[in-house]
XYZ file of N, CA and C in Angstrom:
444
model
N 107.784 111.675 142.636
C 107.943 113.357 142.549
C 106.618 113.791 143.053
N 106.039 113.308 144.193
C 105.126 113.739 144.911
C 103.588 113.252 144.728
N 103.681 112.696 143.307
C 102.249 111.971 142.850
C 102.250 110.561 143.393
N 100.939 110.190 143.503
C 100.726 108.771 143.926
C 100.791 108.012 142.545
N 101.317 106.735 142.545
C 101.543 105.922 141.317
C 100.266 105.888 140.648
N 99.127 105.821 141.123
C 97.987 105.592 140.530
C 97.569 106.816 139.577
N 97.957 107.732 140.215
C 97.516 109.081 139.562
C 98.569 109.807 138.414
N 99.776 109.221 138.398
C 100.528 109.551 137.513
C 100.472 108.851 136.088
N 100.579 109.659 135.094
C 100.424 108.779 133.725
C 101.424 107.655 133.372
N 102.544 108.028 133.782
C 103.446 106.777 133.426
C 103.495 105.699 134.465
N 102.974 106.114 135.759
C 102.787 105.378 136.813
C 101.553 104.294 136.272
N 100.643 104.869 135.643
C 99.627 103.924 135.277
C 99.955 102.920 134.202
N 100.771 103.524 133.519
C 101.534 102.393 132.179
C 102.348 101.502 133.052
N 102.863 101.653 134.127
C 103.613 100.679 134.687
C 102.886 99.503 135.532
N 101.805 100.323 136.061
C 100.910 99.443 136.906
C 100.171 98.247 135.786
N 99.847 98.833 134.628
C 99.098 98.104 133.584
C 100.240 97.229 133.082
N 101.483 97.417 133.277
C 102.360 96.516 132.543
C 102.810 95.274 133.698
N 102.090 95.425 134.929
C 102.176 94.262 135.770
C 103.163 94.640 136.908
N 103.530 95.840 137.026
C 104.629 96.095 138.258
C 103.863 96.766 139.424
N 104.052 96.196 140.294
C 103.233 96.455 141.770
C 103.708 97.902 142.132
N 102.702 98.514 142.598
C 103.018 99.867 143.277
C 103.903 100.029 144.236
N 104.082 98.884 145.020
C 104.894 98.843 146.098
C 106.697 98.920 145.520
N 106.527 98.281 144.355
C 107.764 98.254 143.862
C 108.333 99.509 143.133
N 107.334 100.033 142.436
C 107.515 101.245 141.760
C 107.799 102.459 143.011
N 107.122 102.305 143.966
C 107.554 103.361 145.234
C 108.982 102.926 145.717
N 109.424 101.554 145.775
C 110.804 101.300 146.126
C 111.762 101.767 145.037
N 111.550 101.745 143.790
C 112.537 102.076 142.684
C 112.661 103.785 143.064
N 111.810 104.486 143.476
C 112.039 106.142 143.691
C 113.195 106.467 144.519
N 113.560 105.424 145.316
C 114.867 105.532 146.155
C 116.208 105.140 145.254
N 116.042 104.861 143.988
C 117.171 104.610 143.009
C 118.016 103.400 143.527
N 117.307 102.202 143.671
C 118.225 101.128 144.449
C 119.111 100.384 143.354
N 120.005 99.400 143.687
C 120.743 98.649 142.832
C 119.738 97.465 142.303
N 119.720 97.175 140.942
C 119.039 96.118 140.610
C 119.750 95.357 139.610
N 119.311 93.916 139.949
C 119.818 92.790 139.088
C 119.067 92.535 138.000
N 119.375 92.409 136.785
C 118.169 91.880 135.754
C 118.927 91.358 134.618
N 117.993 91.040 133.564
C 118.742 90.549 132.083
C 118.903 89.102 132.138
N 119.207 88.619 130.971
C 119.283 87.279 130.832
C 120.664 87.033 131.303
N 121.667 87.785 131.115
C 123.043 87.702 131.869
C 123.031 88.645 132.981
N 122.546 88.189 134.092
C 122.491 89.066 135.339
C 123.563 90.032 135.519
N 122.906 91.472 135.506
C 123.857 92.442 135.833
C 123.241 93.121 136.762
N 124.061 94.049 137.652
C 123.570 94.843 138.665
C 124.090 96.073 138.447
N 123.038 97.250 138.354
C 123.422 98.550 137.989
C 122.308 99.335 138.858
N 122.684 100.608 139.034
C 121.634 101.827 139.419
C 120.298 101.723 138.643
N 119.043 101.640 139.242
C 117.877 101.675 138.380
C 117.839 102.968 137.634
N 118.250 104.083 138.071
C 118.144 105.255 137.445
C 119.293 105.545 136.132
N 120.301 104.718 136.661
C 121.309 104.892 135.252
C 120.772 103.870 134.332
N 120.159 102.663 134.514
C 119.474 101.813 133.667
C 118.154 102.505 132.632
N 117.815 103.312 133.283
C 116.530 103.957 132.719
C 117.143 105.262 131.974
N 118.104 105.661 132.213
C 118.441 107.285 131.683
C 118.598 107.198 130.289
N 118.123 108.309 129.612
C 118.060 108.356 128.268
C 117.311 107.433 127.488
N 116.104 107.149 127.927
C 115.235 106.129 127.315
C 113.865 106.755 126.965
N 113.366 106.399 126.047
C 111.793 107.032 125.762
C 110.930 106.159 126.747
N 109.703 106.563 126.598
C 108.682 106.044 127.590
C 108.457 104.635 127.337
N 108.016 104.144 126.049
C 107.995 102.857 125.837
C 109.218 101.888 126.156
N 110.398 102.341 125.825
C 111.634 101.663 126.003
C 111.540 101.544 127.589
N 111.472 102.629 128.190
C 111.654 102.545 129.725
C 110.636 101.558 130.354
N 109.443 101.497 129.946
C 108.295 100.454 130.293
C 108.841 99.330 130.074
N 109.453 99.047 129.052
C 109.726 97.382 128.825
C 111.096 97.231 129.681
N 111.966 98.136 129.825
C 113.125 97.886 130.991
C 112.584 97.623 132.097
N 111.608 98.554 132.714
C 111.082 98.271 134.006
C 110.355 96.908 134.209
N 109.739 96.419 133.155
C 109.124 94.873 133.076
C 110.215 93.938 133.218
N 111.289 94.273 132.377
C 112.214 93.289 132.698
C 113.139 93.267 133.991
N 113.302 94.468 134.469
C 113.829 94.523 135.731
C 112.678 93.961 136.956
N 111.448 94.147 136.721
C 110.664 93.683 137.883
C 110.282 92.087 137.754
N 111.105 91.639 136.637
C 111.016 90.058 136.431
C 109.383 90.035 135.821
N 108.541 90.698 135.671
C 107.198 90.521 134.887
C 107.177 89.694 133.645
N 108.293 90.163 132.908
C 108.138 89.174 131.566
C 108.813 87.919 131.596
N 108.987 87.316 132.755
C 109.836 85.987 132.878
C 109.154 85.067 132.064
N 109.844 84.087 131.414
C 109.260 83.023 130.468
C 108.567 82.057 131.330
N 107.594 81.457 130.836
C 106.925 80.620 131.507
C 107.709 79.292 131.675
N 107.499 78.216 132.498
C 108.204 77.032 132.390
C 108.142 76.588 131.247
N 109.186 75.701 130.925
C 109.273 75.103 129.615
C 108.002 74.115 129.340
N 107.622 74.175 128.178
C 106.380 73.003 127.776
C 107.197 71.672 127.405
N 106.497 70.736 127.436
C 106.670 69.449 127.044
C 106.743 69.410 125.688
N 108.051 69.527 124.875
C 107.861 69.732 123.360
C 107.278 68.423 122.753
N 107.450 67.264 123.119
C 106.888 66.159 122.515
C 105.318 66.135 122.613
N 104.813 66.667 123.648
C 103.445 66.793 123.881
C 102.768 67.862 122.771
N 103.648 68.875 122.550
C 103.450 69.971 121.652
C 103.350 69.383 120.311
N 104.378 68.717 119.810
C 104.566 68.212 118.511
C 103.494 67.212 118.155
N 103.180 66.278 119.041
C 101.932 65.584 118.930
C 100.600 66.280 118.638
N 100.461 67.280 119.370
C 99.281 68.270 119.192
C 99.367 68.767 117.835
N 100.411 69.319 117.484
C 100.836 69.837 116.016
C 100.276 68.809 114.804
N 100.823 67.425 115.317
C 100.630 66.630 114.224
C 99.133 66.298 113.921
N 98.367 66.245 115.174
C 97.044 65.828 115.215
C 96.241 66.925 114.373
N 96.763 68.320 114.386
C 96.111 69.338 113.890
C 96.407 69.277 112.374
N 97.644 68.954 111.812
C 98.026 68.923 110.489
C 96.996 67.482 109.792
N 97.014 66.593 110.675
C 96.171 65.394 110.133
C 94.512 65.742 109.869
N 93.949 66.669 110.467
C 92.703 67.247 110.309
C 92.596 67.923 109.033
N 93.569 68.418 108.316
C 93.672 69.126 107.189
C 93.728 67.862 105.952
N 94.014 66.738 106.157
C 94.397 65.773 104.951
C 93.265 65.703 104.153
N 91.931 65.773 104.401
C 90.820 65.815 103.514
C 90.888 67.072 102.636
N 91.088 68.124 103.084
C 91.085 69.374 102.502
C 92.269 69.325 101.495
N 93.522 68.640 101.889
C 94.512 68.546 100.967
C 94.226 67.841 99.822
N 93.495 66.581 100.016
C 93.314 65.912 98.738
C 92.204 66.577 97.898
N 91.218 67.404 98.312
C 90.348 67.886 97.635
C 90.927 69.135 96.632
N 91.947 69.749 97.318
C 92.785 71.032 96.580
C 93.366 70.207 95.366
N 94.132 68.980 95.830
C 94.969 68.320 94.643
C 93.961 67.962 93.761
N 92.720 67.294 93.849
C 91.814 66.846 92.746
C 91.478 68.033 92.206
N 91.122 69.478 92.623
C 90.773 70.441 91.994
C 91.910 70.848 91.023
N 92.964 70.908 91.506
C 93.928 71.345 90.806
C 94.515 70.321 89.691
N 94.229 69.223 89.593
C 94.494 67.922 88.685
C 93.257 68.037 87.600
N 92.080 68.668 87.801
C 91.004 68.517 87.028
C 91.409 69.278 85.564
N 91.170 68.471 84.348
C 91.310 68.956 83.132
C 89.780 69.528 82.489
N 89.433 70.408 82.237
C 88.139 70.770 81.785
C 87.973 69.963 80.520
N 86.830 69.522 80.213
C 86.585 68.728 78.616
C 86.620 69.753 77.662
N 86.930 69.131 76.432
C 87.214 70.099 75.096
C 85.731 70.708 74.844
N 85.666 71.981 74.261
C 84.471 72.374 73.759
C 83.599 71.390 72.657
N 82.582 71.223 72.646
C 81.765 70.542 71.799
C 81.860 71.080 70.161
N 81.978 70.077 69.455
C 82.370 70.488 68.176
C 81.002 70.512 67.268
N 80.813 71.176 66.153
C 79.521 71.447 65.549
C 79.389 69.988 64.829
N 78.139 69.529 64.470
C 77.838 68.361 64.099
C 77.962 68.362 62.583
N 78.428 66.985 61.970
C 78.783 66.909 60.409
C 77.744 67.747 59.492
N 78.768 68.294 58.658
C 78.065 68.997 57.637
C 77.641 70.391 57.832
N 77.692 70.975 59.026
C 77.442 72.163 59.461
C 78.572 72.763 59.984
N 78.776 74.168 59.494
C 79.673 74.709 59.981
C 79.342 75.770 61.133
N 80.261 76.013 62.045
C 79.721 77.024 63.125
C 79.518 78.529 62.508
N 78.655 79.084 63.061
C 78.083 80.234 62.619
C 79.315 81.258 62.458
N 79.233 81.891 61.185
C 80.314 82.984 61.048
C 79.426 84.286 60.592
N 80.275 85.213 60.954
C 79.459 86.749 60.689
C 79.333 86.673 59.128
N 78.254 87.384 58.742
C 78.076 87.451 57.346
C 79.135 88.669 56.772
N 79.230 88.621 55.623
C 80.409 89.690 55.021
C 79.188 90.702 54.646
N 80.024 91.960 54.242
C 79.186 92.744 53.818
C 78.422 92.923 52.615
N 78.786 92.182 51.492
C 77.891 91.714 50.329
C 76.866 90.998 50.698
N 76.863 90.250 51.606
C 75.819 89.209 52.044
C 74.917 89.738 53.175
N 74.893 90.891 53.623
C 73.852 91.600 54.231
C 72.797 91.883 53.549
N 71.591 91.831 54.047
C 70.456 92.362 53.295
C 70.419 94.113 53.266
N 69.897 94.676 52.022
C 69.906 96.118 52.217
C 69.223 96.738 53.272
N 69.540 97.866 53.704
C 68.916 98.415 54.691
C 67.406 99.102 54.025
N 66.421 99.188 54.670
C 65.062 99.611 54.433
C 64.688 101.118 54.950
N 64.120 101.857 53.981
C 63.961 103.255 54.519
C 62.565 103.229 54.951
N 62.255 103.979 55.776
C 60.663 103.981 56.378
C 59.956 104.796 55.382
N 58.814 104.261 55.107
C 57.762 104.833 54.149
C 57.664 106.531 54.570
N 57.606 107.176 53.351
C 57.482 108.705 53.328
C 58.504 109.606 53.739
N 59.900 108.751 53.912
C 60.936 109.431 53.995
C 61.770 109.281 53.037
N 62.886 109.804 52.700
C 63.885 109.859 51.743
C 63.533 110.852 50.755
N 64.475 111.059 49.885
C 64.474 112.247 48.846
C 63.876 111.755 47.486
N 63.692 110.634 47.348
C 62.964 110.142 45.791
C 61.883 110.892 45.522
N 61.510 111.294 44.622
C 60.447 112.126 43.980
C 59.270 111.368 43.859
N 58.237 111.856 43.103
C 57.280 111.355 42.755
C 56.143 111.282 43.511
N 55.064 111.366 43.098
C 53.658 111.286 43.722
C 53.345 112.641 44.617
N 54.257 113.473 44.762
C 54.007 114.512 45.617
C 53.700 115.703 44.830
N 53.085 116.680 45.354
C 52.662 117.895 44.763
C 53.525 118.783 45.152
N 54.394 119.191 44.242
C 55.369 120.174 44.342
C 55.150 121.000 43.037
N 56.195 122.077 43.224
C 56.362 122.890 42.143
C 57.386 122.259 41.053
N 57.046 122.113 40.055
C 57.673 121.543 38.914
C 57.815 122.324 37.746
N 58.494 122.042 36.797
C 58.679 122.874 35.591
C 57.356 123.121 34.984
N 57.090 124.116 34.575
C 55.592 124.310 34.178
C 55.250 123.821 32.696
N 54.107 123.980 32.788
C 53.323 123.809 31.295
C 53.135 124.991 30.590
């Protein structure tokens, strides 16, 4: 549309996705492209028509072949590595099993002849004392009394 790929916002997205500027410029001419796991050939514009920007960018990556899977990994080597990693966790597994199997000792019982302390009943509690000089009990004070 007249913009340089590097200055266009969506062009920047495609460049960041790994698609070369030369490929993007070529796509501006609506070429027939072959893509997909089951290869199909179709017009690029028809392929990208009616897609939002993130889906369009993903399709562009697929068409450009950027997201091709890497060559297969030797699975036996991968399994051996994973087994070695699992073996490194064996001591931890044993420690966790020991912790889970632990039964705490029973609480200590009171010695013979002594009962565990129980709260006092109301009638066993000592009476509350009042502070000196307070209270309403008479006597000793100079006050007006019934006369003589």
